Coordinates of N, CA and C in Angstrom, one line a residue:
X1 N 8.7 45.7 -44.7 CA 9.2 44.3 -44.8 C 10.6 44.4 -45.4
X2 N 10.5 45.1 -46.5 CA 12.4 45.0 -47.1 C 13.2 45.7 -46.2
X3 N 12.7 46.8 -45.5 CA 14.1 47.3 -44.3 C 14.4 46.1 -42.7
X4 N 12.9 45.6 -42.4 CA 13.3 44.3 -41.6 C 13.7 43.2 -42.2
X5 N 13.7 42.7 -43.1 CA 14.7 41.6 -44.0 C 16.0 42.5 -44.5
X6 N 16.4 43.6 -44.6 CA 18.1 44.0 -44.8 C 18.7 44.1 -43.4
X7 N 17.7 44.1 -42.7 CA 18.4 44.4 -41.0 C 18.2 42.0 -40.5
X8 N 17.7 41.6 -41.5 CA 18.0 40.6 -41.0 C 17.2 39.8 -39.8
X9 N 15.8 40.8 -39.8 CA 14.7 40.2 -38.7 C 14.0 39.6 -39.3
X10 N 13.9 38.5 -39.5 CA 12.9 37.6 -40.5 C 11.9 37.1 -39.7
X11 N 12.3 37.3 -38.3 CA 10.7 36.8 -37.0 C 9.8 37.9 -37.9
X12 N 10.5 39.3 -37.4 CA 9.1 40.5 -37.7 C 8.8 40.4 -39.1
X13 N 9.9 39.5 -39.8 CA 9.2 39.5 -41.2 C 8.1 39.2 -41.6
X14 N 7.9 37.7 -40.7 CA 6.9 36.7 -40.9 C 5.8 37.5 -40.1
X15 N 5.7 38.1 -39.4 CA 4.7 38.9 -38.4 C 4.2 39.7 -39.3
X16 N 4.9 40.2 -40.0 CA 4.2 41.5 -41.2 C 3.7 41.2 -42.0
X17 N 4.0 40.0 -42.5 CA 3.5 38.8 -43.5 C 2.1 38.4 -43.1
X18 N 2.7 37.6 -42.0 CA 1.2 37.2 -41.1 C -0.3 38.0 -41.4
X19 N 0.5 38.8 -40.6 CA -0.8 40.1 -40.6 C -1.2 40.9 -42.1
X20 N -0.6 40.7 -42.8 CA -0.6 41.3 -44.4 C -1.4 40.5 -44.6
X21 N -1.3 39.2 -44.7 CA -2.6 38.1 -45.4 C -3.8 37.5 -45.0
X22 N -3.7 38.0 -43.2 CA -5.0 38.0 -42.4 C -5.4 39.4 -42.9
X23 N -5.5 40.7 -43.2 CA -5.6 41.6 -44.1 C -6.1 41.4 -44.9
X24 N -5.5 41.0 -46.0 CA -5.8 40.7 -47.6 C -5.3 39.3 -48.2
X25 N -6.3 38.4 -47.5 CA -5.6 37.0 -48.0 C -5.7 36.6 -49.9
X26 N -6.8 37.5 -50.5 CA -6.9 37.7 -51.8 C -5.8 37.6 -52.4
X27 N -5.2 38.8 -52.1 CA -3.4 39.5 -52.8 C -2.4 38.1 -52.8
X28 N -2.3 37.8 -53.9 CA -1.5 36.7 -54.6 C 0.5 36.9 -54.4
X29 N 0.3 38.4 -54.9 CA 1.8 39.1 -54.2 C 2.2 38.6 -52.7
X30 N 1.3 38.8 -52.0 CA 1.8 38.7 -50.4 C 2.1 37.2 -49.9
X31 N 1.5 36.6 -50.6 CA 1.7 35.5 -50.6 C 2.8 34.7 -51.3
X32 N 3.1 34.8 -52.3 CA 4.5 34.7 -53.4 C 5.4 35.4 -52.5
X33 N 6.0 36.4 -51.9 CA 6.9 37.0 -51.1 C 6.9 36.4 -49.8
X34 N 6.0 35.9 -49.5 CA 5.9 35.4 -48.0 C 6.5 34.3 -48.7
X35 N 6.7 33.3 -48.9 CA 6.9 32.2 -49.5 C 8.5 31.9 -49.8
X36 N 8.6 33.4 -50.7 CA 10.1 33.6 -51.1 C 11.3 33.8 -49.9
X37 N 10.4 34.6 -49.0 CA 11.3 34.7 -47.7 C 11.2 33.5 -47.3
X38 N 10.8 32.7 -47.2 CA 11.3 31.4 -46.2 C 11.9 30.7 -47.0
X39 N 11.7 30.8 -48.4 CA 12.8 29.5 -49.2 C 14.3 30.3 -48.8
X40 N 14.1 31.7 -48.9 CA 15.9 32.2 -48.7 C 16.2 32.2 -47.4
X41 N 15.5 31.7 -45.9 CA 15.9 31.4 -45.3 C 15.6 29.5 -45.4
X42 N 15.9 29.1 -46.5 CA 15.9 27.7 -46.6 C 14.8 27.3 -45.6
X43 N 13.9 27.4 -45.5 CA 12.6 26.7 -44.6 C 11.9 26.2 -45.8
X44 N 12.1 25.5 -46.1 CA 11.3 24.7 -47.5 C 10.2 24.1 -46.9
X45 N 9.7 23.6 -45.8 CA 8.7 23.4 -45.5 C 7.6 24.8 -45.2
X46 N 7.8 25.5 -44.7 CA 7.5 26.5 -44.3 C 7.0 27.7 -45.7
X47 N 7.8 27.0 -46.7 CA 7.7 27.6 -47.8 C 6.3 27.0 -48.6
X48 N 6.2 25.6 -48.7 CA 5.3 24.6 -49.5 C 4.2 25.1 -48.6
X49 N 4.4 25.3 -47.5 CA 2.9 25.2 -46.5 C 2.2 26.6 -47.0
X50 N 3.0 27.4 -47.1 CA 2.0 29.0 -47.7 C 1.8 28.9 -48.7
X51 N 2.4 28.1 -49.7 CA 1.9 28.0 -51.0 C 0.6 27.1 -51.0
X52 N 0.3 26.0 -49.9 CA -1.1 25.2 -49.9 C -1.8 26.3 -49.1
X53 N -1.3 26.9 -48.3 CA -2.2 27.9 -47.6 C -2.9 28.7 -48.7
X54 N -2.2 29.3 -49.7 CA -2.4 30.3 -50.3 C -3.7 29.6 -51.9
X55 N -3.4 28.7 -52.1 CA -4.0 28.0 -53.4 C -4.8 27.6 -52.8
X56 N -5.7 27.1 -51.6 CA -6.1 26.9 -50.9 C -7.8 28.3 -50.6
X57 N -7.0 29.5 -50.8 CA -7.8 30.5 -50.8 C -9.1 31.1 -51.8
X58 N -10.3 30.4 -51.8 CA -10.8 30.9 -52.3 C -11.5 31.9 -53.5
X59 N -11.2 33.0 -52.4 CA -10.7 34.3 -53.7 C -9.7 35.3 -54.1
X60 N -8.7 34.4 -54.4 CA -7.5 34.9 -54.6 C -7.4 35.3 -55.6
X61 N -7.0 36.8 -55.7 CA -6.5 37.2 -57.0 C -5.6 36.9 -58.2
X62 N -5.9 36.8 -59.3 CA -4.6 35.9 -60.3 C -4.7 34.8 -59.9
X63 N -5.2 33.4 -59.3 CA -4.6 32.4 -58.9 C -3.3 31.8 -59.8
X64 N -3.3 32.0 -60.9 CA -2.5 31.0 -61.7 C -1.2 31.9 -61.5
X65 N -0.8 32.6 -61.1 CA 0.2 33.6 -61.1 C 0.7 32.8 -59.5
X66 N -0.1 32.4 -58.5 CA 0.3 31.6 -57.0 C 0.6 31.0 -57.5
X67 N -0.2 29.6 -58.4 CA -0.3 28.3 -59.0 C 1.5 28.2 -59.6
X68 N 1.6 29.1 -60.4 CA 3.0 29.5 -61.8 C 4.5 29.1 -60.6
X69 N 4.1 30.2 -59.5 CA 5.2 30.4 -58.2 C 5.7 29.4 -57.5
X70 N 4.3 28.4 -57.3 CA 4.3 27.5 -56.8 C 5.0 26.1 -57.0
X71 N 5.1 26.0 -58.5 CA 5.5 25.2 -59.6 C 7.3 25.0 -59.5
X72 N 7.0 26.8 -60.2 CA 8.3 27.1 -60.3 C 9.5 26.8 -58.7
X73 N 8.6 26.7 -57.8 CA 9.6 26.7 -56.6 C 10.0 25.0 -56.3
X74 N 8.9 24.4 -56.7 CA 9.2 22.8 -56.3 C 10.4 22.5 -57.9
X75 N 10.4 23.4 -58.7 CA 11.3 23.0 -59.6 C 12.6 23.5 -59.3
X76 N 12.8 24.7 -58.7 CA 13.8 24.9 -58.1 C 14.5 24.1 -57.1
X77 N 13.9 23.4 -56.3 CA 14.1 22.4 -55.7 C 14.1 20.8 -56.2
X78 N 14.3 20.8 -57.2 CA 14.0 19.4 -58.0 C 13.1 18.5 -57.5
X79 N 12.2 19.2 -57.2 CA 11.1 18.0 -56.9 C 9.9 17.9 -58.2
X80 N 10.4 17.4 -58.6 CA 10.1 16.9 -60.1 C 9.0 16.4 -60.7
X81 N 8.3 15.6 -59.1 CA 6.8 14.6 -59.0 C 6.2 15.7 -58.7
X82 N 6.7 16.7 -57.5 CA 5.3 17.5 -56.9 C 5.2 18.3 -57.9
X83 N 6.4 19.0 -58.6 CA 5.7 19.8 -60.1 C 5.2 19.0 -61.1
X84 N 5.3 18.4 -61.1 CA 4.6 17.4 -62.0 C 2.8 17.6 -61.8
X85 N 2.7 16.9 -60.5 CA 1.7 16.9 -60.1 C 0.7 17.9 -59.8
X86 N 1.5 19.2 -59.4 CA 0.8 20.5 -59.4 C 0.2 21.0 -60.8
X87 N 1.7 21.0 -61.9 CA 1.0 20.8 -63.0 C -0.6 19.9 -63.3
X88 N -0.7 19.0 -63.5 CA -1.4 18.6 -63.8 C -2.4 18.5 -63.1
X89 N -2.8 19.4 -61.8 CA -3.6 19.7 -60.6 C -4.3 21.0 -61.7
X90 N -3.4 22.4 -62.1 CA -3.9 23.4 -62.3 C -4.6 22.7 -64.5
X91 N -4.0 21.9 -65.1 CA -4.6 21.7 -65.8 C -6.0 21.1 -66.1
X92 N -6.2 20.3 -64.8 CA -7.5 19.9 -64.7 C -8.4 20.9 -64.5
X93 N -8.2 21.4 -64.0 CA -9.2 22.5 -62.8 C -9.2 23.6 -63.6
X94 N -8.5 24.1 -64.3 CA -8.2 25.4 -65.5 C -9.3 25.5 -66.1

């Protein structure tokens, strides 16, 4: 994945991705990095959708370490309601 994102193929990124988390949808890493690559190609939608994809999963490893990523990125983005709300999503349920 990091030598096809320095060469700037982010299709085969997402294909490696893809297939990395049909793999091991568990792995909380693969998911946080999948995620990260689409916010730095600004796909903010694209980005939010793997983070419901991923919190969404079951038996995810670490969730609150997805949950923390997930937060932190709608804050990066100043969306201020949906961290809000996620917050208080993972405090309930905690």
């Amino acid at each position: 994945i990091t030598i096809e994102r320095s060469l700037g193929e982010f299709d085969r990124c997402r294909t490696i991705y893809t297939k990395y988390i049909q793999a091991m949808p568990f792995n909380y890493k693969a998911w946080i990095n999948f995620a990260k690559l689409e916010k730095s190609c600004n796909e903010i939608e694209r980005c939010r959708a793997i983070y419901e994809s991923g919190i969404s999963e079951d038996e995810m490893e670490k969730p609150e370490f997805l949950w923390k990523s997930y937060i932190d990125f709608e804050v990066s983005c100043e969306e201020w309601e949906k961290a809000r709300i996620l917050s208080t999503y993972v405090a309930t349920y905690s």
